[in-house]
Coordinates of C-alpha atoms (C1' of nucleotides) in Angstrom, one line a residue:
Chain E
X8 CA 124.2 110.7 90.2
X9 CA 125.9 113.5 91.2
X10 CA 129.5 113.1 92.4
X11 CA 130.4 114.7 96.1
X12 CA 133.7 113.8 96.8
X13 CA 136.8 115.0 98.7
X14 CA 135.4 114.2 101.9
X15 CA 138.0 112.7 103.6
X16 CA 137.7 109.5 105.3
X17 CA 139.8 110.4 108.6
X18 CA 136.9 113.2 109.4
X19 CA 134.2 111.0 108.5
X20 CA 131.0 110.8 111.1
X21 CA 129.6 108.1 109.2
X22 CA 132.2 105.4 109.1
X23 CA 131.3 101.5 110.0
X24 CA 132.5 99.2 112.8
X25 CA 134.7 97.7 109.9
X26 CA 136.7 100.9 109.1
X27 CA 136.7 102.1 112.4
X28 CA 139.6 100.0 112.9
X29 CA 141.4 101.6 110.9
X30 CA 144.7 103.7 111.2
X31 CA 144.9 107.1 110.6
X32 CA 147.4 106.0 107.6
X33 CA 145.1 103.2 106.4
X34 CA 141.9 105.9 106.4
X35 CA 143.7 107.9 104.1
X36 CA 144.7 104.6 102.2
X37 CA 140.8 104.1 101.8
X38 CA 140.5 108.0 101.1
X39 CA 142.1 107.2 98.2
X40 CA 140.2 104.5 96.8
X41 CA 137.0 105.6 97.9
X42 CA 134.6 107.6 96.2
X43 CA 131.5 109.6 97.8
X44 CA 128.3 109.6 95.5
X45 CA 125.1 111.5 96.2
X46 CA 122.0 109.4 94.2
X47 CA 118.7 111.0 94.0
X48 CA 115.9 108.6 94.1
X49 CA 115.5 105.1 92.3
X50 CA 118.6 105.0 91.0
X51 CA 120.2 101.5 90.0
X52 CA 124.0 101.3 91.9
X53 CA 124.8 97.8 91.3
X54 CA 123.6 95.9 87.8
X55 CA 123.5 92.2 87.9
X56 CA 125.3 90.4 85.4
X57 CA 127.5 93.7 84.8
X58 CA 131.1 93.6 85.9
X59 CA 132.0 93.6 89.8
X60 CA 134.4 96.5 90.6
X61 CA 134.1 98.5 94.1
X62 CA 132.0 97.8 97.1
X63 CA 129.4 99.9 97.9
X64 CA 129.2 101.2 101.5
X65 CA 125.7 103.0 101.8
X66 CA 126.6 106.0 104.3
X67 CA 122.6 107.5 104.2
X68 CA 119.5 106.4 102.8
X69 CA 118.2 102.9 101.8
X70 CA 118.1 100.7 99.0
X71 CA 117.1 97.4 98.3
X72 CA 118.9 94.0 96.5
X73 CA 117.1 92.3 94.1
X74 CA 117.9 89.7 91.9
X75 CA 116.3 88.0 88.7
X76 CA 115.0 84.7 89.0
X77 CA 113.4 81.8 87.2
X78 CA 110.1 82.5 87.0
X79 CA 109.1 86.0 88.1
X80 CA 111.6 88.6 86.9
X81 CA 112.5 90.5 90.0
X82 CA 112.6 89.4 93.8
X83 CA 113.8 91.5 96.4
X84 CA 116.2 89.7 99.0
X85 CA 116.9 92.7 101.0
X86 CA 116.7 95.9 102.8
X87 CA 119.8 97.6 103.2
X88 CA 120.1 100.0 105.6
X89 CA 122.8 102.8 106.5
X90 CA 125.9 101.0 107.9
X91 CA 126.3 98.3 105.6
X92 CA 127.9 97.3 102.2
X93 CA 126.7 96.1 99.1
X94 CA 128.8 93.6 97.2
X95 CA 131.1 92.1 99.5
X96 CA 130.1 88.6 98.2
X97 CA 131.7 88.9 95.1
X98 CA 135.0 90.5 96.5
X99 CA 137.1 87.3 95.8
X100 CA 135.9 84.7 93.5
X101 CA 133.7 86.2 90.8
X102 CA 133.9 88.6 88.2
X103 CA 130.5 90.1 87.7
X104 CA 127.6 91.0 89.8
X105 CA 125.2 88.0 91.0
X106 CA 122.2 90.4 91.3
X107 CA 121.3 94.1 91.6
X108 CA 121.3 96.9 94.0
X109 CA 118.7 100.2 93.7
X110 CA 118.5 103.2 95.8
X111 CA 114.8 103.7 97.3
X112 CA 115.5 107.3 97.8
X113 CA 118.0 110.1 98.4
X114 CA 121.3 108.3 99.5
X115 CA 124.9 108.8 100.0
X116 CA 127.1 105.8 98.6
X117 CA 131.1 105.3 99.0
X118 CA 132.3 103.3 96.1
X119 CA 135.2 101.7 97.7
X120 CA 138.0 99.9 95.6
X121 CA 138.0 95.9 95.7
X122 CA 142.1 96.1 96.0
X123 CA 141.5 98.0 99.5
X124 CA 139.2 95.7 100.4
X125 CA 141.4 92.3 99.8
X126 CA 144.4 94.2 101.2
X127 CA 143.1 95.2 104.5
X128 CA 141.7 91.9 105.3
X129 CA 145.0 90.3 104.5
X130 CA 147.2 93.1 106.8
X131 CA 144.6 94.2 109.2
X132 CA 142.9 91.4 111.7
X133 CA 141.0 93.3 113.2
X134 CA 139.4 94.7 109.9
X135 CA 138.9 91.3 108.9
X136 CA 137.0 90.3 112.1
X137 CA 134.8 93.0 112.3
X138 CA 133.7 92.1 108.4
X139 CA 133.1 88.8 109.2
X140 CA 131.0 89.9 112.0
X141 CA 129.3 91.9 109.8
X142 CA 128.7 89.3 106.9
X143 CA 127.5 86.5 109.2
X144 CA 124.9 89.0 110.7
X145 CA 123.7 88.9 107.4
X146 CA 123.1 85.3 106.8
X147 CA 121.7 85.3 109.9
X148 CA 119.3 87.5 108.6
X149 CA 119.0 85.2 105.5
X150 CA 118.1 82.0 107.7
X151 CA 115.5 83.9 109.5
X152 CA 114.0 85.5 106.4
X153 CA 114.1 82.1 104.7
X154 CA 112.4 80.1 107.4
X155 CA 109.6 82.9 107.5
X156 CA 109.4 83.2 103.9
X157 CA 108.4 79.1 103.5
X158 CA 106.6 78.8 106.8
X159 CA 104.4 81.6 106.5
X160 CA 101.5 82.5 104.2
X161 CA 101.1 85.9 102.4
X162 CA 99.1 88.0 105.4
X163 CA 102.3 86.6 107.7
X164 CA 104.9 87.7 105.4
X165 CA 103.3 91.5 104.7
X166 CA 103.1 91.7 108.5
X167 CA 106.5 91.4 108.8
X168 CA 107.5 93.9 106.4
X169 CA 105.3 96.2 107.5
X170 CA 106.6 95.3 111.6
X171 CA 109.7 95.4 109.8
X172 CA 109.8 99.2 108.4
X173 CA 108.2 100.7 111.9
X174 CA 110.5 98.8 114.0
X175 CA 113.9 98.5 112.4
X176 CA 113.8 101.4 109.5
X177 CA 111.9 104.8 110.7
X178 CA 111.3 103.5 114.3
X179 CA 107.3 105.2 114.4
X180 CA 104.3 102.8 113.6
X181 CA 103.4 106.1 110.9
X182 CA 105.6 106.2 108.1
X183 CA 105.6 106.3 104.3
X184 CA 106.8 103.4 102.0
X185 CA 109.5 103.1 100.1
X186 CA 108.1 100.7 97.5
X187 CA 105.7 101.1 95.2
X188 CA 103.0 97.6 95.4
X189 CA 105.0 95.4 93.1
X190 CA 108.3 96.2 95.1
X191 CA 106.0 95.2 98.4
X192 CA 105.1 91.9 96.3
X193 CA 108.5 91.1 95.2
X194 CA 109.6 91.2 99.2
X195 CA 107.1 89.0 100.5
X196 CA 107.3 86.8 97.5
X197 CA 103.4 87.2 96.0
X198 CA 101.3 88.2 93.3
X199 CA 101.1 92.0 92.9
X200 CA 97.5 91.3 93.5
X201 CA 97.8 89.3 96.5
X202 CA 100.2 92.3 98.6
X203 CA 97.1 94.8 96.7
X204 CA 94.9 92.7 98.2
X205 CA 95.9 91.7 101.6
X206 CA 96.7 95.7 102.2
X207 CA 93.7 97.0 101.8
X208 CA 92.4 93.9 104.4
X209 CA 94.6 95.1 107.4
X210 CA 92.9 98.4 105.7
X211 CA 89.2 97.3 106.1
X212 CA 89.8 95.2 109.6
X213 CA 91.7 98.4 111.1
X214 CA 94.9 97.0 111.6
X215 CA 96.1 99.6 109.7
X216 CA 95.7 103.3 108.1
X217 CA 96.4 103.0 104.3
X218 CA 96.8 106.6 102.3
X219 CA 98.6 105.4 99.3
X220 CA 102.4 104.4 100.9
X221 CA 101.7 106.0 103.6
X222 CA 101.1 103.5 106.0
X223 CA 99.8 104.1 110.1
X224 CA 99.7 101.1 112.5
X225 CA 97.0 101.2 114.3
X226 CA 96.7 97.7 115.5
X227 CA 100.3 96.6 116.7
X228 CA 99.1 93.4 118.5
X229 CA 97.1 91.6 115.6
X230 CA 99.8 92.9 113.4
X231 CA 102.1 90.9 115.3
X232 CA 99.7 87.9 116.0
X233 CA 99.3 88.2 112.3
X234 CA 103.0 87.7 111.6
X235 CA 103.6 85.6 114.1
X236 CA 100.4 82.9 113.2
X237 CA 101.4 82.9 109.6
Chain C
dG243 C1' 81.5 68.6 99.5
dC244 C1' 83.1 73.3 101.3
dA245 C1' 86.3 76.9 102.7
dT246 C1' 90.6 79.1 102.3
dT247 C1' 94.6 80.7 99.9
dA248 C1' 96.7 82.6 96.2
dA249 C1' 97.9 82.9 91.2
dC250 C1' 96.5 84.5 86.6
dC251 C1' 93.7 87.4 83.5
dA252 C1' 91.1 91.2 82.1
dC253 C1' 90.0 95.7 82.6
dA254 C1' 89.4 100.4 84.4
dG255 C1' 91.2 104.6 86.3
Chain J
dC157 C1' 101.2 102.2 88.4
dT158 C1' 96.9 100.8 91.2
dG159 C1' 92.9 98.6 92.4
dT160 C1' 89.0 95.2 91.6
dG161 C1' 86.4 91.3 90.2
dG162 C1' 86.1 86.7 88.1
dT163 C1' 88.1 82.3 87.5
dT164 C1' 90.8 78.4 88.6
dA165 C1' 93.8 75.1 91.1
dA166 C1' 95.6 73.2 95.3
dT167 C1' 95.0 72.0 100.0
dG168 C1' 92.8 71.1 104.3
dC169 C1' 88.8 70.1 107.1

DNA sequence: GCATTAACCACAG
DNA sequence: CTGTGGTTAATGC
């Protein structure tokens, strides 16, 4: 990690809905208790179990939460995307990180003081409204995952993810993955030979171009009958 | 019964 | 880390 800070947060281009609210004395405020981070890579940002400290607002790039559970030893919950912060959850009541944050390439991360945090939402409404947009989004996006997740069998659930990097991530039905196989398995909850497997299928039945992670759709409407069927 | 789905194991590159 | 093949168990016609 290399550190690239004293950019100031008043001239930032890349500031959220949350801290656009902001005053120009209040930016400075989070100026001061923010910290600009340039990772490289895989790099691990936030380590479950390990004391909770800043949140993370992930200004470029894209990483991934994951969390241990009780039988396999990694699942990934989520994507996160440019925009959005990692470890708001654990802002008021607990002390340590309830699971793990890794960068999936180059990225750009504010680490943002949890005093700034709890003071803003206690002076500024408006701050406070637009993070509770932001969080309830989220669950929103847990509840539909969730319902998907148990409702749908494994060819359904790799459809989505794959839909789900060509629509929402790099917006082009030809892109590269981010994730190695047993990263693709621990998001659509299966065996590493089971997301192997079912890959090289949507290979063979030319739903798809597969070149190592680099991944073309070729068949966008039995992808999405695919996902949508189960 | 028979087919489908998917996990687990072994093993090779 | 990836890919393949065999086996097994559960579930649904």
């Amino acid at each position: 990690m290399s550190e690239k800070n004293m950019i100031e947060c008043t001239n930032c281009n890349f500031r959220s809905k949350v801290t656009n609210t902001l005053s120009q004395q209040e930016l400075q405020a989070l100026s001061r208790s923010c910290l600009s981070v340039n990772a490289v890579g895989r790099e691990k940002i936030l380590r479950e179990g390990a004391p909770a400290t800043h949140v993370i607002y992930l200004k470029s790039g894209l990483a991934k939460i994951h969390k241990t559970g009780p039988q396999r030893e990694d699942q990934i919950l989520k994507i996160v995307m440019p925009g959005n912060y990692i470890g708001i959850q654990t802002l008021f009541t607990k002390k340590s990180n309830l699971y793990s944050a890794t960068t999936l390439e180059g990225s750009t991360l504010c680490y943002i003081d949890f005093n700034f945090f709890r003071e803003m939402i206690r002076t500024n409404p408006r701050f406070a409204y637009e993070l509770i947009a932001l969080i309830s989004d989220d669950e929103l996006g847990y509840f539909e995952r969730m319902i998907n997740h148990s409702q749908k069998q494994s060819s359904g659930r790799l459809a989505d993810t794959l839909l789900f990097f060509a629509n929402d991530v790099y917006h082009s039905d030809s892109f590269t993955l981010p994730l190695s196989r047993n990263d693709l398995s621990a998001i659509i909850c299966s065996s590493r030979e089971t997301a192997i497997r079912t890959l090289s299928d949507f290979h063979k039945s030319e739903i798809i171009l597969l070149d190592g992670k680099h991944v073309t759709i070729l068949d966008r409407e039995k992808l999405a009958k695919i996902s949508k069927k189960g």
